[in-house]
PDB file of C-alpha atoms in Angstrom:
ATOM      1  CA  MET A1066      -2.061  -5.972  16.598  1.00 56.00           C
ATOM      2  CA  GLN A1067      -4.435  -3.487  18.153  1.00 81.00           C
ATOM      3  CA  LEU A1068      -5.603  -0.666  15.892  1.00 95.00           C
ATOM      4  CA  LYS A1069      -8.548   0.433  18.044  1.00 94.00           C
ATOM      5  CA  ASP A1070      -9.344   4.137  17.623  1.00 95.00           C
ATOM      6  CA  LYS A1071      -6.335   4.758  15.390  1.00 97.00           C
ATOM      7  CA  VAL A1072      -7.142   7.080  12.480  1.00 98.00           C
ATOM      8  CA  ILE A1073      -5.673   5.524   9.332  1.00 98.00           C
ATOM      9  CA  ILE A1074      -5.677   6.382   5.629  1.00 98.00           C
ATOM     10  CA  ILE A1075      -5.753   3.482   3.139  1.00 98.00           C
ATOM     11  CA  THR A1076      -5.184   4.050  -0.578  1.00 98.00           C
ATOM     12  CA  GLY A1077      -6.113   1.566  -3.276  1.00 96.00           C
ATOM     13  CA  ALA A1078      -8.975   0.498  -1.023  1.00 96.00           C
ATOM     14  CA  SER A1079     -11.561  -0.479  -3.630  1.00 94.00           C
ATOM     15  CA  SER A1080     -10.100  -3.939  -4.281  1.00 94.00           C
ATOM     16  CA  GLY A1081      -7.339  -6.407  -3.479  1.00 94.00           C
ATOM     17  CA  ILE A1082      -4.984  -5.774  -0.592  1.00 96.00           C
ATOM     18  CA  GLY A1083      -6.420  -2.318   0.097  1.00 97.00           C
ATOM     19  CA  GLU A1084      -9.976  -3.615   0.399  1.00 97.00           C
ATOM     20  CA  ALA A1085      -8.830  -6.473   2.622  1.00 97.00           C
ATOM     21  CA  ALA A1086      -6.979  -3.969   4.796  1.00 98.00           C
ATOM     22  CA  ALA A1087     -10.051  -1.738   5.089  1.00 98.00           C
ATOM     23  CA  ARG A1088     -12.176  -4.668   6.235  1.00 98.00           C
ATOM     24  CA  MET A1089      -9.533  -5.921   8.657  1.00 97.00           C
ATOM     25  CA  PHE A1090      -8.602  -2.547  10.131  1.00 98.00           C
ATOM     26  CA  ALA A1091     -12.254  -1.583  10.617  1.00 97.00           C
ATOM     27  CA  ALA A1092     -12.907  -4.898  12.364  1.00 96.00           C
ATOM     28  CA  ARG A1093     -10.009  -4.117  14.695  1.00 96.00           C
ATOM     29  CA  GLY A1094     -11.486  -0.781  15.667  1.00 96.00           C
ATOM     30  CA  ALA A1095      -9.595   1.654  13.444  1.00 98.00           C
ATOM     31  CA  ARG A1096     -11.275   4.755  12.065  1.00 98.00           C
ATOM     32  CA  LEU A1097     -10.577   4.974   8.366  1.00 98.00           C
ATOM     33  CA  VAL A1098     -10.336   7.284   5.407  1.00 98.00           C
ATOM     34  CA  ILE A1099     -10.260   5.114   2.299  1.00 98.00           C
ATOM     35  CA  GLY A1100      -9.249   6.249  -1.166  1.00 98.00           C
ATOM     36  CA  ALA A1101      -9.425   4.869  -4.712  1.00 96.00           C
ATOM     37  CA  ARG A1102     -10.445   5.929  -8.214  1.00 94.00           C
ATOM     38  CA  ARG A1103     -13.475   3.624  -8.417  1.00 94.00           C
ATOM     39  CA  LYS A1104     -16.018   5.770  -6.584  1.00 96.00           C
ATOM     40  CA  ASP A1105     -18.922   3.316  -6.682  1.00 96.00           C
ATOM     41  CA  ARG A1106     -16.920   0.423  -5.242  1.00 96.00           C
ATOM     42  CA  LEU A1107     -15.282   2.658  -2.653  1.00 97.00           C
ATOM     43  CA  GLU A1108     -18.563   4.090  -1.421  1.00 97.00           C
ATOM     44  CA  ALA A1109     -20.187   0.641  -1.342  1.00 97.00           C
ATOM     45  CA  LEU A1110     -17.345  -0.659   0.809  1.00 98.00           C
ATOM     46  CA  ALA A1111     -17.587   2.299   3.183  1.00 98.00           C
ATOM     47  CA  ALA A1112     -21.358   1.868   3.467  1.00 98.00           C
ATOM     48  CA  LYS A1113     -20.967  -1.836   4.312  1.00 97.00           C
ATOM     49  CA  LEU A1114     -18.294  -1.215   6.930  1.00 98.00           C
ATOM     50  CA  ASN A1115     -20.260   1.639   8.500  1.00 98.00           C
ATOM     51  CA  ALA A1116     -23.379  -0.520   8.616  1.00 97.00           C
ATOM     52  CA  ASP A1117     -21.320  -3.061  10.554  1.00 96.00           C
ATOM     53  CA  GLY A1118     -20.380  -0.434  13.140  1.00 96.00           C
ATOM     54  CA  GLY A1119     -17.272   1.031  11.549  1.00 96.00           C
ATOM     55  CA  ALA A1120     -16.237   4.636  11.085  1.00 98.00           C
ATOM     56  CA  VAL A1121     -15.159   4.917   7.453  1.00 98.00           C
ATOM     57  CA  VAL A1122     -14.982   7.943   5.152  1.00 98.00           C
ATOM     58  CA  PRO A1123     -14.563   7.352   1.383  1.00 98.00           C
ATOM     59  CA  VAL A1124     -12.631   9.886  -0.708  1.00 98.00           C
ATOM     60  CA  SER A1125     -12.415   9.009  -4.392  1.00 97.00           C
ATOM     61  CA  GLY A1126      -9.682  10.357  -6.646  1.00 97.00           C
ATOM     62  CA  ASP A1127      -6.447   9.707  -8.507  1.00 96.00           C
ATOM     63  CA  VAL A1128      -3.636   8.824  -6.124  1.00 95.00           C
ATOM     64  CA  ALA A1129      -1.100  10.370  -8.509  1.00 95.00           C
ATOM     65  CA  GLU A1130      -2.550  13.839  -7.898  1.00 97.00           C
ATOM     66  CA  ALA A1131      -1.338  15.992  -5.016  1.00 97.00           C
ATOM     67  CA  GLU A1132      -4.854  17.335  -4.497  1.00 98.00           C
ATOM     68  CA  HIS A1133      -6.153  13.847  -3.740  1.00 98.00           C
ATOM     69  CA  ALA A1134      -3.396  13.238  -1.203  1.00 98.00           C
ATOM     70  CA  GLN A1135      -4.363  16.422   0.619  1.00 98.00           C
ATOM     71  CA  ALA A1136      -8.067  15.599   0.396  1.00 98.00           C
ATOM     72  CA  LEU A1137      -7.466  12.309   2.207  1.00 98.00           C
ATOM     73  CA  VAL A1138      -5.629  14.090   5.019  1.00 98.00           C
ATOM     74  CA  ASP A1139      -8.243  16.836   5.212  1.00 98.00           C
ATOM     75  CA  ALA A1140     -10.962  14.195   5.551  1.00 98.00           C
ATOM     76  CA  ALA A1141      -9.111  12.513   8.418  1.00 98.00           C
ATOM     77  CA  LEU A1142      -8.589  15.790  10.261  1.00 98.00           C
ATOM     78  CA  GLY A1143     -12.083  17.050   9.538  1.00 98.00           C
ATOM     79  CA  GLN A1144     -13.896  13.871  10.529  1.00 97.00           C
ATOM     80  CA  PHE A1145     -11.663  12.469  13.259  1.00 98.00           C
ATOM     81  CA  GLY A1146      -9.460  15.363  14.375  1.00 97.00           C
ATOM     82  CA  ARG A1147      -6.095  13.718  13.794  1.00 96.00           C
ATOM     83  CA  LEU A1148      -4.100  11.237  11.672  1.00 98.00           C
ATOM     84  CA  ASP A1149      -2.262   8.283  13.230  1.00 97.00           C
ATOM     85  CA  GLY A1150      -1.288   6.110  10.300  1.00 98.00           C
ATOM     86  CA  ALA A1151      -1.351   5.546   6.559  1.00 98.00           C
ATOM     87  CA  PHE A1152      -1.245   2.426   4.415  1.00 98.00           C
ATOM     88  CA  ASN A1153      -0.147   3.895   1.083  1.00 98.00           C
ATOM     89  CA  ASN A1154      -1.008   0.872  -0.963  1.00 97.00           C
ATOM     90  CA  ALA A1155      -2.364   1.953  -4.368  1.00 94.00           C
ATOM     91  CA  GLY A1156      -0.389   0.771  -7.381  1.00 93.00           C
ATOM     92  CA  MET A1157      -0.424  -0.470 -10.961  1.00 92.00           C
ATOM     93  CA  VAL A1158       1.737  -2.777 -13.077  1.00 90.00           C
ATOM     94  CA  GLY A1159       1.274  -1.110 -16.468  1.00 91.00           C
ATOM     95  CA  ASP A1160       2.232  -2.635 -19.804  1.00 91.00           C
ATOM     96  CA  MET A1161       4.367  -5.745 -19.443  1.00 88.00           C
ATOM     97  CA  VAL A1162       6.753  -5.413 -22.379  1.00 94.00           C
ATOM     98  CA  PRO A1163      10.530  -5.254 -22.837  1.00 94.00           C
ATOM     99  CA  LEU A1164      11.860  -1.772 -22.181  1.00 94.00           C
ATOM    100  CA  PRO A1165      12.623  -0.909 -25.847  1.00 95.00           C
ATOM    101  CA  GLN A1166       8.933  -1.488 -26.613  1.00 95.00           C
ATOM    102  CA  MET A1167       7.674   0.419 -23.572  1.00 95.00           C
ATOM    103  CA  SER A1168       6.047   3.766 -24.313  1.00 97.00           C
ATOM    104  CA  PRO A1169       7.178   6.879 -22.423  1.00 97.00           C
ATOM    105  CA  ALA A1170       3.526   7.405 -21.448  1.00 97.00           C
ATOM    106  CA  ASN A1171       3.410   3.992 -19.751  1.00 97.00           C
ATOM    107  CA  TRP A1172       6.739   4.608 -17.980  1.00 97.00           C
ATOM    108  CA  HIS A1173       5.608   7.958 -16.608  1.00 97.00           C
ATOM    109  CA  ARG A1174       2.159   6.746 -15.544  1.00 97.00           C
ATOM    110  CA  VAL A1175       3.540   3.718 -13.684  1.00 96.00           C
ATOM    111  CA  LEU A1176       6.033   5.905 -11.835  1.00 97.00           C
ATOM    112  CA  GLU A1177       3.353   8.498 -11.055  1.00 97.00           C
ATOM    113  CA  VAL A1178       0.973   5.945  -9.537  1.00 97.00           C
ATOM    114  CA  ASN A1179       3.559   3.857  -7.693  1.00 96.00           C
ATOM    115  CA  LEU A1180       6.244   6.355  -6.667  1.00 97.00           C
ATOM    116  CA  THR A1181       5.307  10.002  -7.209  1.00 98.00           C
ATOM    117  CA  SER A1182       2.055   9.309  -5.364  1.00 98.00           C
ATOM    118  CA  ALA A1183       4.135   8.348  -2.331  1.00 98.00           C
ATOM    119  CA  PHE A1184       5.796  11.764  -2.432  1.00 98.00           C
ATOM    120  CA  HIS A1185       2.424  13.524  -2.531  1.00 98.00           C
ATOM    121  CA  LEU A1186       0.927  11.328   0.172  1.00 98.00           C
ATOM    122  CA  ALA A1187       3.855  11.546   2.588  1.00 98.00           C
ATOM    123  CA  ARG A1188       4.169  15.282   2.035  1.00 98.00           C
ATOM    124  CA  ALA A1189       0.547  15.734   3.134  1.00 98.00           C
ATOM    125  CA  GLN A1190       0.518  13.056   5.847  1.00 98.00           C
ATOM    126  CA  ILE A1191       3.689  13.750   7.801  1.00 98.00           C
ATOM    127  CA  PRO A1192       2.808  17.265   9.029  1.00 97.00           C
ATOM    128  CA  ALA A1193      -0.652  16.056  10.057  1.00 98.00           C
ATOM    129  CA  MET A1194       0.776  13.113  12.002  1.00 97.00           C
ATOM    130  CA  LEU A1195       3.368  15.232  13.783  1.00 96.00           C
ATOM    131  CA  ALA A1196       1.068  18.163  14.593  1.00 94.00           C
ATOM    132  CA  ASP A1197       0.926  19.070  18.280  1.00 79.00           C
ATOM    133  CA  GLY A1198       3.626  16.592  19.213  1.00 85.00           C
ATOM    134  CA  GLY A1199       1.856  13.581  17.731  1.00 84.00           C
ATOM    135  CA  GLN A1200       3.466  10.464  16.356  1.00 90.00           C
ATOM    136  CA  GLY A1201       2.498   8.213  13.480  1.00 96.00           C
ATOM    137  CA  ALA A1202       3.265   5.310  11.188  1.00 98.00           C
ATOM    138  CA  ILE A1203       3.399   5.091   7.405  1.00 98.00           C
ATOM    139  CA  VAL A1204       3.514   1.869   5.387  1.00 98.00           C
ATOM    140  CA  PHE A1205       4.229   1.889   1.650  1.00 98.00           C
ATOM    141  CA  THR A1206       3.372  -1.149  -0.449  1.00 96.00           C
ATOM    142  CA  SER A1207       6.456  -2.059  -2.463  1.00 94.00           C
ATOM    143  CA  THR A1208       6.902  -5.581  -3.899  1.00 88.00           C
ATOM    144  CA  PHE A1209       9.279  -8.497  -4.245  1.00 81.00           C
ATOM    145  CA  VAL A1210       9.622  -7.404  -7.890  1.00 77.00           C
ATOM    146  CA  GLY A1211      11.355  -4.232  -6.681  1.00 63.00           C
ATOM    147  CA  HIS A1212      13.744  -6.106  -4.404  1.00 68.00           C
ATOM    148  CA  ALA A1213      15.051  -9.498  -5.474  1.00 65.00           C
ATOM    149  CA  ALA A1214      13.253 -10.620  -8.611  1.00 60.00           C
ATOM    150  CA  GLY A1215      14.147  -9.017 -11.926  1.00 68.00           C
ATOM    151  CA  LEU A1216      11.097 -10.189 -13.844  1.00 77.00           C
ATOM    152  CA  PRO A1217      11.181  -9.375 -17.571  1.00 82.00           C
ATOM    153  CA  GLY A1218       8.678  -6.835 -18.829  1.00 83.00           C
ATOM    154  CA  MET A1219       8.311  -5.028 -15.523  1.00 86.00           C
ATOM    155  CA  ALA A1220      10.981  -2.325 -15.751  1.00 93.00           C
ATOM    156  CA  ALA A1221       8.765   0.626 -14.820  1.00 94.00           C
ATOM    157  CA  TYR A1222       6.994  -1.246 -12.023  1.00 93.00           C
ATOM    158  CA  ALA A1223      10.229  -2.594 -10.538  1.00 92.00           C
ATOM    159  CA  ALA A1224      11.959   0.799 -10.737  1.00 94.00           C
ATOM    160  CA  ALA A1225       9.072   2.532  -8.993  1.00 95.00           C
ATOM    161  CA  LYS A1226       8.717  -0.068  -6.268  1.00 94.00           C
ATOM    162  CA  ALA A1227      12.478  -0.143  -5.628  1.00 93.00           C
ATOM    163  CA  GLY A1228      12.312   3.635  -5.308  1.00 95.00           C
ATOM    164  CA  LEU A1229       9.736   3.251  -2.550  1.00 96.00           C
ATOM    165  CA  ILE A1230      12.262   1.333  -0.474  1.00 96.00           C
ATOM    166  CA  GLY A1231      14.763   4.174  -0.753  1.00 96.00           C
ATOM    167  CA  LEU A1232      12.082   6.732   0.081  1.00 97.00           C
ATOM    168  CA  THR A1233      11.064   4.682   3.103  1.00 98.00           C
ATOM    169  CA  GLN A1234      14.586   4.689   4.495  1.00 97.00           C
ATOM    170  CA  VAL A1235      15.058   8.428   4.019  1.00 98.00           C
ATOM    171  CA  LEU A1236      11.741   9.348   5.621  1.00 98.00           C
ATOM    172  CA  ALA A1237      12.433   7.032   8.550  1.00 98.00           C
ATOM    173  CA  ALA A1238      15.788   8.739   9.095  1.00 98.00           C
ATOM    174  CA  GLU A1239      14.370  12.244   8.706  1.00 97.00           C
ATOM    175  CA  HIS A1240      11.485  11.887  11.125  1.00 97.00           C
ATOM    176  CA  GLY A1241      12.383   9.115  13.562  1.00 97.00           C
ATOM    177  CA  ALA A1242      13.373  11.542  16.311  1.00 96.00           C
ATOM    178  CA  ALA A1243       9.866  13.000  16.184  1.00 96.00           C
ATOM    179  CA  GLY A1244       8.328   9.563  16.712  1.00 96.00           C
ATOM    180  CA  LEU A1245       7.283   8.843  13.122  1.00 97.00           C
ATOM    181  CA  ARG A1246       7.853   5.299  11.873  1.00 98.00           C
ATOM    182  CA  VAL A1247       8.053   4.578   8.128  1.00 98.00           C
ATOM    183  CA  ASN A1248       8.267   1.094   6.634  1.00 98.00           C
ATOM    184  CA  ALA A1249       7.867  -0.631   3.278  1.00 97.00           C
ATOM    185  CA  LEU A1250       5.896  -3.838   2.883  1.00 97.00           C
ATOM    186  CA  LEU A1251       7.031  -6.203   0.124  1.00 95.00           C
ATOM    187  CA  PRO A1252       4.291  -8.697  -0.789  1.00 93.00           C
ATOM    188  CA  GLY A1253       4.919 -11.716  -2.903  1.00 86.00           C
ATOM    189  CA  GLY A1254       2.481 -12.757  -5.591  1.00 84.00           C
ATOM    190  CA  THR A1255      -1.027 -12.105  -4.284  1.00 85.00           C
ATOM    191  CA  ARG A1256      -4.448 -13.088  -5.599  1.00 82.00           C
ATOM    192  CA  THR A1257      -5.700  -9.672  -6.693  1.00 77.00           C
ATOM    193  CA  ASP A1258      -6.839  -8.076  -9.934  1.00 75.00           C
ATOM    194  CA  MET A1259      -3.167  -7.324 -10.653  1.00 67.00           C
ATOM    195  CA  ALA A1260      -2.220 -11.014 -10.647  1.00 65.00           C
ATOM    196  CA  PRO A1261      -2.213 -13.044 -13.880  1.00 66.00           C
ATOM    197  CA  GLN A1262      -5.657 -14.351 -14.719  1.00 73.00           C
ATOM    198  CA  ASP A1263      -4.765 -17.552 -16.597  1.00 72.00           C
ATOM    199  CA  GLN A1264      -3.946 -20.690 -14.645  1.00 84.00           C
ATOM    200  CA  ALA A1265      -0.605 -21.383 -16.347  1.00 84.00           C
ATOM    201  CA  SER A1266       0.729 -17.953 -15.395  1.00 80.00           C
ATOM    202  CA  LEU A1267      -0.646 -18.267 -11.859  1.00 81.00           C
ATOM    203  CA  ASP A1268       1.123 -21.608 -11.469  1.00 84.00           C
ATOM    204  CA  TRP A1269       4.386 -20.084 -12.740  1.00 75.00           C
ATOM    205  CA  VAL A1270       4.187 -17.188 -10.277  1.00 80.00           C
ATOM    206  CA  ALA A1271       3.312 -19.548  -7.430  1.00 82.00           C
ATOM    207  CA  GLY A1272       6.384 -21.597  -8.278  1.00 84.00           C
ATOM    208  CA  LEU A1273       8.631 -18.597  -7.610  1.00 80.00           C
ATOM    209  CA  HIS A1274       7.788 -18.818  -3.907  1.00 81.00           C
ATOM    210  CA  ALA A1275       9.120 -21.241  -1.310  1.00 86.00           C
ATOM    211  CA  LEU A1276       5.520 -21.831  -0.166  1.00 88.00           C
ATOM    212  CA  LYS A1277       4.535 -22.631  -3.783  1.00 91.00           C
ATOM    213  CA  ARG A1278       1.366 -20.580  -3.659  1.00 90.00           C
ATOM    214  CA  LEU A1279       0.138 -17.013  -3.907  1.00 89.00           C
ATOM    215  CA  ALA A1280      -0.881 -14.981  -0.889  1.00 88.00           C
ATOM    216  CA  GLN A1281      -4.439 -14.089  -0.070  1.00 94.00           C
ATOM    217  CA  PRO A1282      -4.968 -10.307   0.253  1.00 95.00           C
ATOM    218  CA  GLU A1283      -5.815 -10.748   3.936  1.00 97.00           C
ATOM    219  CA  GLU A1284      -2.364 -12.188   4.622  1.00 96.00           C
ATOM    220  CA  ILE A1285      -0.700  -9.040   3.305  1.00 96.00           C
ATOM    221  CA  ALA A1286      -3.207  -6.814   5.105  1.00 97.00           C
ATOM    222  CA  ALA A1287      -2.269  -8.544   8.367  1.00 96.00           C
ATOM    223  CA  ALA A1288       1.389  -7.649   7.830  1.00 97.00           C
ATOM    224  CA  ALA A1289       0.401  -4.022   7.201  1.00 98.00           C
ATOM    225  CA  ALA A1290      -1.713  -4.050  10.360  1.00 97.00           C
ATOM    226  CA  PHE A1291       1.329  -5.166  12.354  1.00 97.00           C
ATOM    227  CA  LEU A1292       3.523  -2.393  10.955  1.00 98.00           C
ATOM    228  CA  LEU A1293       0.883   0.242  11.750  1.00 98.00           C
ATOM    229  CA  SER A1294       0.228  -1.062  15.251  1.00 97.00           C
ATOM    230  CA  ASP A1295       2.014  -0.342  18.498  1.00 95.00           C
ATOM    231  CA  ASP A1296       3.312  -3.914  18.386  1.00 95.00           C
ATOM    232  CA  ALA A1297       5.815  -2.600  15.805  1.00 96.00           C
ATOM    233  CA  SER A1298       6.832   0.384  17.942  1.00 96.00           C
ATOM    234  CA  PHE A1299      10.570  -0.234  17.378  1.00 97.00           C
ATOM    235  CA  VAL A1300      10.307  -1.126  13.687  1.00 98.00           C
ATOM    236  CA  THR A1301      11.184   1.633  11.227  1.00 98.00           C
ATOM    237  CA  GLY A1302      13.113   2.054   7.996  1.00 98.00           C
ATOM    238  CA  THR A1303      12.699  -1.581   7.071  1.00 96.00           C
ATOM    239  CA  ALA A1304      11.560  -3.417   3.954  1.00 95.00           C
ATOM    240  CA  LEU A1305       9.445  -6.221   5.405  1.00 95.00           C
ATOM    241  CA  THR A1306       9.126  -9.149   3.014  1.00 93.00           C
ATOM    242  CA  ALA A1307       5.770 -10.912   3.158  1.00 90.00           C
ATOM    243  CA  ASP A1308       6.686 -12.827   0.046  1.00 87.00           C
ATOM    244  CA  GLY A1309       6.098 -16.490   0.783  1.00 88.00           C
ATOM    245  CA  GLY A1310       9.828 -17.118   0.624  1.00 87.00           C
ATOM    246  CA  ASN A1311      10.228 -15.720  -2.886  1.00 82.00           C
ATOM    247  CA  SER A1312      13.488 -14.043  -1.918  1.00 79.00           C
ATOM    248  CA  ILE A1313      15.026 -17.347  -0.808  1.00 79.00           C
ATOM    249  CA  SER A1314      13.465 -19.686  -3.365  1.00 67.00           C
ATOM    250  CA  LYS A1315      15.769 -21.097  -6.039  1.00 58.00           C
ATOM    251  CA  ASN A1316      13.043 -22.736  -8.118  1.00 54.00           C
TER     252      ASN A1316
END
């Protein structure tokens, strides 16, 4: 899973899977532009990785805004001269309530962060990747909740993440002939800030998986690294489940 010298954007990089990916990709020689809203945490991460010999540029902002998507691409082109890959990972769950109790504001914000952001990001990234005959790879973080697990209270989140799978397939079909690969990554329950914080809920989520545990962020980052690497050169348009067997578990 060699990423050496690849120029990669990572969103949602200030914590969880995105932070784990930034640390892993930098250790494997990638040159990174990392984005998130939490400027202090993002800049601290970039400083640590650069001190360890990395090449990391932090760009803080709201992933739901088109201007931020373009700023990430501009930073990659300005600092490194090209863009090879993107791990479009930022997301949010929102209010977990039955749909009749869900506010329109929550619905729209969850879709903006999880799905509309993907439109903005891909719209900025694809031309940069394909400039001058280049190729590239995009990975969107979807979820098992958007695929095979209709969990109550998560209507907006599931709808947005299912939409990412459809977007992935269309983009893969549109740009495959130019050498662009586009895939969705579907993590199972993962120990991040988005996971339940009480032990009873954690145990319930773990029980949904065949492995009967939650993933560590590094395990999901490793799957993203594979999809962005040349080892996955014939993988495109897929929804790769890294879900601990959630999709096959009956208990």
